[in-house]
mmCIF file of C-alpha atoms in Angstrom:
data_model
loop_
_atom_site.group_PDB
_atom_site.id
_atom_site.type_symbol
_atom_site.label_atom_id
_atom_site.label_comp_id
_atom_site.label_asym_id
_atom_site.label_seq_id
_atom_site.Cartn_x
_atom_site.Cartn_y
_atom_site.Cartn_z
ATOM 1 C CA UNK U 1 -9.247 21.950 -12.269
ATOM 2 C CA UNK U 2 -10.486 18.493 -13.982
ATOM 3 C CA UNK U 3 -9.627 16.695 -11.215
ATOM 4 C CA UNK U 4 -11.450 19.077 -8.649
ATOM 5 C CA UNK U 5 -14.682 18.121 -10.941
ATOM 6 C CA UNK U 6 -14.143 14.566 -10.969
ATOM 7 C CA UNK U 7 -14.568 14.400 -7.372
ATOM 8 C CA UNK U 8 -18.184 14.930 -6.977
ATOM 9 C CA UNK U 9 -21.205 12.623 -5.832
ATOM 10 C CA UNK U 10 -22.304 11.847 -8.919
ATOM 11 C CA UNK U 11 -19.221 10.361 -9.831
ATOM 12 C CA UNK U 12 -19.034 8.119 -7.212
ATOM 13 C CA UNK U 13 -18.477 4.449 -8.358
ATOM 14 C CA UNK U 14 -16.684 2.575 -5.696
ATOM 15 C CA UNK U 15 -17.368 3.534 -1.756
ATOM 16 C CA UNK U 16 -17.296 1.364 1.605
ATOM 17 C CA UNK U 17 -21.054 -0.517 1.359
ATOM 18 C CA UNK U 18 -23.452 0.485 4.368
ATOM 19 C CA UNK U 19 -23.629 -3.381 5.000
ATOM 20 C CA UNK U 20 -20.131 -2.716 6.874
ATOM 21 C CA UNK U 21 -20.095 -0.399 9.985
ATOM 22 C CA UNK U 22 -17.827 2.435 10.235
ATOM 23 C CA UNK U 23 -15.237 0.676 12.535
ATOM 24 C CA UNK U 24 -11.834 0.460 12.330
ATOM 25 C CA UNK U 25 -11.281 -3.021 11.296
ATOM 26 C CA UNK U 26 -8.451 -4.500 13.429
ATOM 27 C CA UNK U 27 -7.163 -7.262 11.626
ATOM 28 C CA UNK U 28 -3.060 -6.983 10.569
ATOM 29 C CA UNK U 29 -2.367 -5.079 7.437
ATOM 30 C CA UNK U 30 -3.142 -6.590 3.834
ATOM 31 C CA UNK U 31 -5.365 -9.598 5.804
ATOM 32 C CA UNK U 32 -7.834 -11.093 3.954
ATOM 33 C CA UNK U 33 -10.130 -10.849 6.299
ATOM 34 C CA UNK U 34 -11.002 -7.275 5.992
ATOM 35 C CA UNK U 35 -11.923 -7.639 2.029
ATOM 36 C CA UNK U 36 -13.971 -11.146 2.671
ATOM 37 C CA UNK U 37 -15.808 -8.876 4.911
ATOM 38 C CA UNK U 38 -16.326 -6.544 2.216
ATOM 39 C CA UNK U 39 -17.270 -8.821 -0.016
ATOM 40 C CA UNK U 40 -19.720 -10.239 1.610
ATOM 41 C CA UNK U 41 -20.909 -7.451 2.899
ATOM 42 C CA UNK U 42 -21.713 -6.011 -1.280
ATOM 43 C CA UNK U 43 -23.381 -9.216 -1.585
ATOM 44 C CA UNK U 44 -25.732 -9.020 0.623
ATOM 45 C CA UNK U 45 -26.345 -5.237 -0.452
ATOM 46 C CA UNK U 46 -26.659 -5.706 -3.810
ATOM 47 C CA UNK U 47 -29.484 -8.598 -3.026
ATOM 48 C CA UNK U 48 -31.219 -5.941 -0.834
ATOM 49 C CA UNK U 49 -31.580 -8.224 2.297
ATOM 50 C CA UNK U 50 -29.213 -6.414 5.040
ATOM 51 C CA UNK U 51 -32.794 -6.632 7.176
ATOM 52 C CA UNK U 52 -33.567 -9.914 6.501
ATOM 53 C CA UNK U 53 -29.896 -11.114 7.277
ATOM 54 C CA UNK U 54 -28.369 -12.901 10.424
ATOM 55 C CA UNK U 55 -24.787 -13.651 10.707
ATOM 56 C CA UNK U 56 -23.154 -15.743 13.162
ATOM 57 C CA UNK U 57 -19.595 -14.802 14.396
ATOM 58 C CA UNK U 58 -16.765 -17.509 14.899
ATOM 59 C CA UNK U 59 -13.752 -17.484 17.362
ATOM 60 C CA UNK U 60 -10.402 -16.852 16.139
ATOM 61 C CA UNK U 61 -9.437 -13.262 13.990
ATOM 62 C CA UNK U 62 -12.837 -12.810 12.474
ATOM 63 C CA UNK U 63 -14.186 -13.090 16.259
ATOM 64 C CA UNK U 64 -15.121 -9.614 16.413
ATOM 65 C CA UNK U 65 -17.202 -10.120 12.466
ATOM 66 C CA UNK U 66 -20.412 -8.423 14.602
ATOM 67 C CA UNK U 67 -18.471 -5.168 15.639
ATOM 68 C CA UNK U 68 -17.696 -4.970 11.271
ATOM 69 C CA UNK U 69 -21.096 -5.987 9.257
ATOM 70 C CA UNK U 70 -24.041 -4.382 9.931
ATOM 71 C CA UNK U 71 -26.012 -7.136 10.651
ATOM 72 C CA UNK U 72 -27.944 -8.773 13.126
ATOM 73 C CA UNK U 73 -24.798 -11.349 14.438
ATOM 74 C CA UNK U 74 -24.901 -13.482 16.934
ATOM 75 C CA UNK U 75 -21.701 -14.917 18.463
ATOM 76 C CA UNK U 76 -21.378 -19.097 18.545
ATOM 77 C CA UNK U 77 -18.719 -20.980 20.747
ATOM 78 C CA UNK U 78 -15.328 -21.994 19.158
ATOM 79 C CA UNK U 79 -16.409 -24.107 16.261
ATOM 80 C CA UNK U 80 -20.311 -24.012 17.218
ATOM 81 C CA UNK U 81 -21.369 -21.973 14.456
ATOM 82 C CA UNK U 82 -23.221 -24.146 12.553
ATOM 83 C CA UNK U 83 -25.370 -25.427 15.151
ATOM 84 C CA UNK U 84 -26.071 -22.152 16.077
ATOM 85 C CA UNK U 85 -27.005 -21.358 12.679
ATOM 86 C CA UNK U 86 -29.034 -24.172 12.211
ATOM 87 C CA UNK U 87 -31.152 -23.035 15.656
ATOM 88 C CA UNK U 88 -31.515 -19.598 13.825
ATOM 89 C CA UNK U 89 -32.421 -20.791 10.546
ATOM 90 C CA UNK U 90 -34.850 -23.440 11.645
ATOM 91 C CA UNK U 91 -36.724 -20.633 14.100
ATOM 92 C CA UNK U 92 -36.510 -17.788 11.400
ATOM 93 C CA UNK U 93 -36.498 -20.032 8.182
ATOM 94 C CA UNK U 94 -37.198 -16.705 6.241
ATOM 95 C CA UNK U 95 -34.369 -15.075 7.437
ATOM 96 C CA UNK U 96 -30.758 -15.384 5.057
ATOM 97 C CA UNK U 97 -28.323 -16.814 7.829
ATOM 98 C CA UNK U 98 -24.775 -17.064 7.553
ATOM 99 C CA UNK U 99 -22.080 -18.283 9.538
ATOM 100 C CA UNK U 100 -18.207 -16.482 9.047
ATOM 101 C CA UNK U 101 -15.426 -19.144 9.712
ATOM 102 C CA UNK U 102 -12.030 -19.878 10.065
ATOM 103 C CA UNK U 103 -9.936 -22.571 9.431
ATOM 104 C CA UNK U 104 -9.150 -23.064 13.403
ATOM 105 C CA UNK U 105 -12.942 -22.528 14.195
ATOM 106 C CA UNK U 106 -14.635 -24.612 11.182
ATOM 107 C CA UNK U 107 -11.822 -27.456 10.432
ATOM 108 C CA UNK U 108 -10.507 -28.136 13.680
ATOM 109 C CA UNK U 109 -12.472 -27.571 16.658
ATOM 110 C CA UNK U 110 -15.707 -27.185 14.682
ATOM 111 C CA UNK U 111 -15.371 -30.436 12.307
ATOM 112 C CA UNK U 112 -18.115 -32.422 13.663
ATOM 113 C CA UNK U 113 -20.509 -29.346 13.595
ATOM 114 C CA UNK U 114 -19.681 -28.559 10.259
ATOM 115 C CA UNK U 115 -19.685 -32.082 8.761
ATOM 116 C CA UNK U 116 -23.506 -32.612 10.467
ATOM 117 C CA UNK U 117 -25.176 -29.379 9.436
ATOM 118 C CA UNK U 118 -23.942 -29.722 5.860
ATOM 119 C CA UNK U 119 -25.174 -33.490 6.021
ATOM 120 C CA UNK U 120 -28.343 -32.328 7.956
ATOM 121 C CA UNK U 121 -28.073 -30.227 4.622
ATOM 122 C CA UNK U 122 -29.177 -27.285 6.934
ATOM 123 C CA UNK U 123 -29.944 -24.322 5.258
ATOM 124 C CA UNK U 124 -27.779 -21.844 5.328
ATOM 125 C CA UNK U 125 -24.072 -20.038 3.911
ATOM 126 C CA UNK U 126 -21.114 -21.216 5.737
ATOM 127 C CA UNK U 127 -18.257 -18.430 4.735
ATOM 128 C CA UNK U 128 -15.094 -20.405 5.461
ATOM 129 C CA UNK U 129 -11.629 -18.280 5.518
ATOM 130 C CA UNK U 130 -8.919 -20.516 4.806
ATOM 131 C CA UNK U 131 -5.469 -19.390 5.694
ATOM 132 C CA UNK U 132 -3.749 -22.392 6.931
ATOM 133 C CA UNK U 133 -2.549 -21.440 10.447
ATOM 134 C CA UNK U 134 -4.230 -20.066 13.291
ATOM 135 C CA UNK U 135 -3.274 -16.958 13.445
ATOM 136 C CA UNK U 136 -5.565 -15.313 16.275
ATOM 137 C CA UNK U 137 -3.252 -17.505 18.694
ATOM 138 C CA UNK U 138 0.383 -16.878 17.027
ATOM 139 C CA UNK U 139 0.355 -19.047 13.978
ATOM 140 C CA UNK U 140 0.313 -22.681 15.029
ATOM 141 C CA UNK U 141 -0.219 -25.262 13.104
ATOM 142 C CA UNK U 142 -3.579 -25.902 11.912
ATOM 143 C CA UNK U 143 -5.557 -28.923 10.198
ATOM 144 C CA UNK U 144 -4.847 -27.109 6.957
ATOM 145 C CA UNK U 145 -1.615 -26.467 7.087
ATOM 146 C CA UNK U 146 0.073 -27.159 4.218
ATOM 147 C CA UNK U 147 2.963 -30.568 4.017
ATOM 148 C CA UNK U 148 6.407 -28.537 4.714
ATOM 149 C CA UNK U 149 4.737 -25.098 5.656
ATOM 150 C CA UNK U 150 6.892 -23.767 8.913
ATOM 151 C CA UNK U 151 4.492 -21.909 11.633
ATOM 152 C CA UNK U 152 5.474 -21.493 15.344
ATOM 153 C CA UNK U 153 4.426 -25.682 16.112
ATOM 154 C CA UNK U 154 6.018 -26.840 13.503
ATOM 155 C CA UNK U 155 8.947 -24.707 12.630
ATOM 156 C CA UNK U 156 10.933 -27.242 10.490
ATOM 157 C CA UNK U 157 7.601 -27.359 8.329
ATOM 158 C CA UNK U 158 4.792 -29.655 8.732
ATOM 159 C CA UNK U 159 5.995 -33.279 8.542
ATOM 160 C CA UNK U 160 3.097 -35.387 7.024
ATOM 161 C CA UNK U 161 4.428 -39.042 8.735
ATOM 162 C CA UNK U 162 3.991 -37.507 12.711
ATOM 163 C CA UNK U 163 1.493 -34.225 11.975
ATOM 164 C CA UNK U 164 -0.942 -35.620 9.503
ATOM 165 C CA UNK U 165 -1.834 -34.716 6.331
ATOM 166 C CA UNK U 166 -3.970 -31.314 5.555
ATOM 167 C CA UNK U 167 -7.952 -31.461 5.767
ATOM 168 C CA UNK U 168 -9.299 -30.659 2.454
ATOM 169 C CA UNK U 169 -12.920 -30.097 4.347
ATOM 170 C CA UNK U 170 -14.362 -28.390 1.273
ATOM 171 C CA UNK U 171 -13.849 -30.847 -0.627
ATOM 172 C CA UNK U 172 -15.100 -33.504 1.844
ATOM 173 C CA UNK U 173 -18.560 -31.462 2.545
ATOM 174 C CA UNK U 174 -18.810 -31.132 -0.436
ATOM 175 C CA UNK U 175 -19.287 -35.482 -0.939
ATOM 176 C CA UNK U 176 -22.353 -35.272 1.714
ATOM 177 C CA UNK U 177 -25.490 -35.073 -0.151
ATOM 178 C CA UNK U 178 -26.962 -32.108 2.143
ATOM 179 C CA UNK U 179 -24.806 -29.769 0.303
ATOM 180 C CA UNK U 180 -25.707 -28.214 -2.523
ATOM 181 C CA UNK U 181 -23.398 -25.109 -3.762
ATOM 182 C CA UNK U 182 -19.616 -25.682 -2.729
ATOM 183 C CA UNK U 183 -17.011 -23.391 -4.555
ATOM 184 C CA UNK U 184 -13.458 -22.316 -3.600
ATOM 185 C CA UNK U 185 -12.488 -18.160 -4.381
ATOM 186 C CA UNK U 186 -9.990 -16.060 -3.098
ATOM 187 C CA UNK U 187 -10.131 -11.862 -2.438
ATOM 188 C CA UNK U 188 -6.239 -11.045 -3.056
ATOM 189 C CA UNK U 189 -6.833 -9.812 -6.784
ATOM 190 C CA UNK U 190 -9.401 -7.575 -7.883
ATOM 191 C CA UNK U 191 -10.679 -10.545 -10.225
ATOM 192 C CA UNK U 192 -10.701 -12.926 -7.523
ATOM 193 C CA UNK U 193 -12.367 -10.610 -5.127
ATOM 194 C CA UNK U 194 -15.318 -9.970 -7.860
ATOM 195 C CA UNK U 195 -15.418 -14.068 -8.591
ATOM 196 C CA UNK U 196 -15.636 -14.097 -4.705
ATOM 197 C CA UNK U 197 -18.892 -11.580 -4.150
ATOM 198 C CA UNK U 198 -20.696 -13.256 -7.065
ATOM 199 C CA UNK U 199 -20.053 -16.643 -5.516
ATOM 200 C CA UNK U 200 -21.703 -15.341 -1.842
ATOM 201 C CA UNK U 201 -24.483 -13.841 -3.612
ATOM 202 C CA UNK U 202 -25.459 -16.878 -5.225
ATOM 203 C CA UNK U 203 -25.120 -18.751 -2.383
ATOM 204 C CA UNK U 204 -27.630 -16.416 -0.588
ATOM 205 C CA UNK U 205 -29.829 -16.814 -3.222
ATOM 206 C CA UNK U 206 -30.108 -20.332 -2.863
ATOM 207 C CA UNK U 207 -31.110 -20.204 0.307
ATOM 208 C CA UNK U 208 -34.448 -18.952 -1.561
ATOM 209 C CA UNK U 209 -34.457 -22.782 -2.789
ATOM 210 C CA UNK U 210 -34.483 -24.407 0.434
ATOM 211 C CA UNK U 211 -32.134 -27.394 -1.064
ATOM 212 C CA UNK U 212 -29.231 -27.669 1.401
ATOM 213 C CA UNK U 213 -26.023 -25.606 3.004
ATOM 214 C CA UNK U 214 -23.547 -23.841 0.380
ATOM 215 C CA UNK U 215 -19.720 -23.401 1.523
ATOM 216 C CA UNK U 216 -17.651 -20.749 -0.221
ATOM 217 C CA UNK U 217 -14.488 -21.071 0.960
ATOM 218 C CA UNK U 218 -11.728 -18.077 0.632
ATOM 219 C CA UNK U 219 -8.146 -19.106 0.555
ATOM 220 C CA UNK U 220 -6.673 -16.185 2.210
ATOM 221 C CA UNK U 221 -3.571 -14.714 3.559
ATOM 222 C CA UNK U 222 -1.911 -14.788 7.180
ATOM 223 C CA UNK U 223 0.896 -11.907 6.792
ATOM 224 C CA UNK U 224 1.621 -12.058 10.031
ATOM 225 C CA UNK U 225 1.545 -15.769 10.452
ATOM 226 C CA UNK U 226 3.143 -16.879 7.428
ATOM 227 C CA UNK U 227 5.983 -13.961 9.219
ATOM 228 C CA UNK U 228 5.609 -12.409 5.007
ATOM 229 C CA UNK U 229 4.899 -8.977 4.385
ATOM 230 C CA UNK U 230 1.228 -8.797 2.921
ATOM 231 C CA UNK U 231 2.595 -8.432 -0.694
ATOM 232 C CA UNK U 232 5.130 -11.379 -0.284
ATOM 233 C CA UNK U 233 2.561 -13.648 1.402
ATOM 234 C CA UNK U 234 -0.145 -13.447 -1.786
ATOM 235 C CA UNK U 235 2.399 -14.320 -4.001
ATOM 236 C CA UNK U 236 3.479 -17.294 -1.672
ATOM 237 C CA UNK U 237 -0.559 -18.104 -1.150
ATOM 238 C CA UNK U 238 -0.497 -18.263 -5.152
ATOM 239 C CA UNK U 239 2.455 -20.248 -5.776
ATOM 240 C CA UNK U 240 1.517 -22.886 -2.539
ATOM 241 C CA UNK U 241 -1.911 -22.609 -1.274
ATOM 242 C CA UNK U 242 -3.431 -22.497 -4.686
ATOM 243 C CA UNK U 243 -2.083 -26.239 -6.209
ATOM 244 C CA UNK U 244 -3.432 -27.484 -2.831
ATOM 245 C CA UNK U 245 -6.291 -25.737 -2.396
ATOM 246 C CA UNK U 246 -7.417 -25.491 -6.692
ATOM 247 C CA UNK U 247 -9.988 -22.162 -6.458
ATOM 248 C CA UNK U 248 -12.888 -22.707 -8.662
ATOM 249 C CA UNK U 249 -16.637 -24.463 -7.910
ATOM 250 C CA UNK U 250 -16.303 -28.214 -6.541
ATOM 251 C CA UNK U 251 -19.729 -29.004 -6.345
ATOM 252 C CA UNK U 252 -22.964 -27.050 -8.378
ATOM 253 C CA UNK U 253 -26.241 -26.712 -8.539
ATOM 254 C CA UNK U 254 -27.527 -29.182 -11.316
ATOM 255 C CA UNK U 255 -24.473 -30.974 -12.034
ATOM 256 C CA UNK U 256 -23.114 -31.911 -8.822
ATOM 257 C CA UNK U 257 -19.690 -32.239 -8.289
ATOM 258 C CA UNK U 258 -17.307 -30.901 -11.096
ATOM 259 C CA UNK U 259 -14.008 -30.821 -9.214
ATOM 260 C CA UNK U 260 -12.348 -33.455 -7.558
ATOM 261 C CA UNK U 261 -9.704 -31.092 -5.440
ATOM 262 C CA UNK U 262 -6.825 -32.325 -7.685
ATOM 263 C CA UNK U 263 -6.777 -29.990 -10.757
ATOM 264 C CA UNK U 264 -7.474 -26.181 -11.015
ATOM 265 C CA UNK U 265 -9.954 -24.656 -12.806
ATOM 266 C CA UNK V 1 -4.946 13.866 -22.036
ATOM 267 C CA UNK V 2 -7.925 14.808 -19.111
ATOM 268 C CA UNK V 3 -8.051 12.524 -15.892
ATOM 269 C CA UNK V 4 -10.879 10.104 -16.043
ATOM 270 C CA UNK V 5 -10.919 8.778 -12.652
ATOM 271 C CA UNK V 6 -9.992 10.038 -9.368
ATOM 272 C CA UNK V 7 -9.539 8.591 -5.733
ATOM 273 C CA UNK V 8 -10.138 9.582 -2.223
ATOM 274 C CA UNK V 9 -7.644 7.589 0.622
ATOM 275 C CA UNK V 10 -8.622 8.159 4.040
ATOM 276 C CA UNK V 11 -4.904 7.386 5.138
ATOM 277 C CA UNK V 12 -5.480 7.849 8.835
ATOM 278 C CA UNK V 13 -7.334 4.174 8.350
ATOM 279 C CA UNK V 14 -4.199 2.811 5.855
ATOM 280 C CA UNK V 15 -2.648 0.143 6.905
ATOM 281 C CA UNK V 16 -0.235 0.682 4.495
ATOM 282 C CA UNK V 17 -0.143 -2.970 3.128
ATOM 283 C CA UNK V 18 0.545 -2.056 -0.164
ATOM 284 C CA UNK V 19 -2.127 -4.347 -2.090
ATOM 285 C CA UNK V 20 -3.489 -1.703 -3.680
ATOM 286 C CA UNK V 21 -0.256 -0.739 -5.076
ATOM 287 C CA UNK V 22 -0.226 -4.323 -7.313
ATOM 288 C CA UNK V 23 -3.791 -4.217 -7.933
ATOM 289 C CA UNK V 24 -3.285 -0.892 -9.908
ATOM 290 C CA UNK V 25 -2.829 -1.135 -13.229
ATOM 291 C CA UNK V 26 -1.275 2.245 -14.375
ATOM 292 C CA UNK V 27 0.803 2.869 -11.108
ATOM 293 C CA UNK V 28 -0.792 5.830 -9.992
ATOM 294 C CA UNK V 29 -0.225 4.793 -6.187
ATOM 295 C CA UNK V 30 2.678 5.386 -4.185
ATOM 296 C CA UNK V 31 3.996 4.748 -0.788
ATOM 297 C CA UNK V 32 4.209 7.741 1.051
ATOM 298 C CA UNK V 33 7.415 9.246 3.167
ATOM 299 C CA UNK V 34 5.343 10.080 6.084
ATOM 300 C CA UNK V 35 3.128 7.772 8.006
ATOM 301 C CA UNK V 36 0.077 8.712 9.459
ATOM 302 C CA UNK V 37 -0.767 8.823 13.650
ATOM 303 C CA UNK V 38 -1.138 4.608 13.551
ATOM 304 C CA UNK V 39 2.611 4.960 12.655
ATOM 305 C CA UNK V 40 1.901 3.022 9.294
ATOM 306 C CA UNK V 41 3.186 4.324 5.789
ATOM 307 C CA UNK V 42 0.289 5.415 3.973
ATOM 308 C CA UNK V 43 -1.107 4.825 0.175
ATOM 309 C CA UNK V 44 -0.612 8.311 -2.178
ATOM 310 C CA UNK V 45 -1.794 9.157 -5.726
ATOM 311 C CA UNK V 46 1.026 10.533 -7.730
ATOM 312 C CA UNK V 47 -0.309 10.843 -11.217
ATOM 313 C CA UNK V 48 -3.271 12.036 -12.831
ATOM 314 C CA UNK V 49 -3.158 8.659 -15.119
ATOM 315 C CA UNK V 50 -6.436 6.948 -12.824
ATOM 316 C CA UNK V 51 -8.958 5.528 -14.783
ATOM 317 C CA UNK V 52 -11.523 4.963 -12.106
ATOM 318 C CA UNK V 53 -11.235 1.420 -12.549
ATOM 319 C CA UNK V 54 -11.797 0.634 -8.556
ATOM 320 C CA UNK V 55 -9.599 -2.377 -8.405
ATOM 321 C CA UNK V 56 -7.336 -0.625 -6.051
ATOM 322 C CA UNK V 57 -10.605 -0.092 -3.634
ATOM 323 C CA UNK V 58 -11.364 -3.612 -4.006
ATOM 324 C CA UNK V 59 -8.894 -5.349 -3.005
ATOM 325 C CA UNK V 60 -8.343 -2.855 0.108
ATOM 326 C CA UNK V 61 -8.552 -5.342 3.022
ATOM 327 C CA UNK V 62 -9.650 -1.773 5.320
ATOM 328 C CA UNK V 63 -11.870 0.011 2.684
ATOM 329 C CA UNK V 64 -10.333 3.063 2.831
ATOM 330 C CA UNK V 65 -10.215 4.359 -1.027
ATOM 331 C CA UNK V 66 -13.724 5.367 -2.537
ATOM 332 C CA UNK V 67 -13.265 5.825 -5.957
ATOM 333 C CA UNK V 68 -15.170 8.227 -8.716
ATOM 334 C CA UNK V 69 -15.017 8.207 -12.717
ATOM 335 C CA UNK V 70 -16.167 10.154 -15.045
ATOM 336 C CA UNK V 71 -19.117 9.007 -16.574
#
């Protein structure tokens, strides 16, 4: 009987935002993908500006982004996102613009792109989802693959002396002076996921400011890359990815940078 | 003592992942036996012990729990 009453619209605290379309997401089960989405998606609901807003879409997983936030998106070439966002945001300097990254699109194929808009200090969020591999493609190897992490290139685990060492690019846009908000979150706890949202919606509120491109990264998951059940592969993310990739802000408003990439926070 | 919180799962969109499972912190979710028409194992309430608390929702990679409390 309580519970039938509990159940009513006035209760509601916690639904699916109207900044994400109603479908089916088809990223593997427990990606990370599908809650950076999300989160993003709240933040730019709770700042009111879903008109006002206009995404662009990577390639790899998050390829299909447009089909999931209700946005206006546009679609860039592998890695071209931030040029493309810096045509939008230059034409439309009004508009919030955002670009939603991988690893394989922003820190491989896109690294010159990247590294000049955020020097250009172009205007604009660059959402980068960092899990390591590319897993659109079968989980190769990637620039950020972890030293020793196995994936289907390197199956004895990467081997820093012939592979080359992991591309810390957040903390290396974060040096250019065109940046100006560069933080590092991840959405596998319900903390982490909250830290993440506030972290996007600040960085689309700087874009108010006009001062220069913010980069939230998300260290995320690859269950089916990392060949982990989705459970099994946070835990590994927390015990491995995390010492690499230390979450907290690396560069802030004000101060400037406050994390060198060696030390958690 | 009375529920506080309830949840609504669409399972036909569960993945059955089981983050939500960790994320909860009085175990009111459950794996169920069946699965649903994707073939996947779906996310049950078994308890009346939810406080609303939404962190289950949250970390929901497919947004498929909306959650209400009691206010």
């Amino acid at each position: 009987m309580a519970e039938q009453s509990i159940i009513s619209p006035e209760n509601l605290v916690y639904k699916k935002t109207g900044v994400m379309t109603d479908r089916e997401l088809h990223y593997c089960p427990g990606c990370g993908h599908g809650t950076a989405h999300r989160m993003l998606a709240e933040a730019i609901d709770e700042l009111g500006i879903q008109s006002e807003t206009i995404g662009v879409a990577p390639v790899g997983c998050s390829v299909l982004a447009y089909y999931y936030l209700n946005v206006d998106m546009q679609e860039a070439a592998h890695g071209r996102a931030p040029a493309v966002a810096t045509g939008i945001k230059r034409v439309l300097p009004e508009k919030y613009v955002f670009t939603y990254q991988g690893d394989g699109d922003l820190a491989a194929i896109g690294t010159a792109e990247t590294i000049h808009a955020c020097n250009r200090g172009e205007n604009f969020l660059i959402v980068f989802i960092n899990n390591g591999i590319y897993g659109m493609t079968g989980g190769q190897m990637a620039p950020t693959t972890l030293p020793g992490m196995k994936s289907s290139t390197c199956p004895l685990g990467r081997d820093v002396l012939t592979m080359g060492n992991p591309l810390k690019i957040t903390e290396l846009v974060a040096q250019l002076p065109g940046t100006y908000y560069v933080t590092r979150q991840s959405v596998h706890t319900p903390g982490n996921a909250r830290k993440a949202r506030r972290a996007m919606k600040k960085a689309l509120e700087y874009q108010k400011e006009n001062k220069g491109t913010c980069v939230v990264e998300v260290v995320s998951n690859c269950p089916s890359g990392w060949k982990m059940n989705p459970v099994e592969s946070n835990k590994w993310m927390e015990e491995n990815m995390f010492p690499f990739y230390p979450l907290g802000d690396i560069k802030v408003p004000g101060k400037g940078l406050v994390s060198d990439g060696k030390n958690g926070s | 003592m009375a529920a506080k919180g309830d949840i609504i799962i669409d399972i036909e969109r569960c993945k059955g992942c089981q983050v939500c499972l960790d994320a909860c912190p009085k175990d009111v979710l459950e794996m169920s036996r069946k699965v649903n028409s994707k073939g996947y194992q779906y996310t049950v309430k078994v308890n009346s012990d939810c406080t609303g608390c939404a962190n289950c929702a949250i970390v929901c990679p497919d947004a498929v729990i909306s959650v209400y409390r009691v206010k």
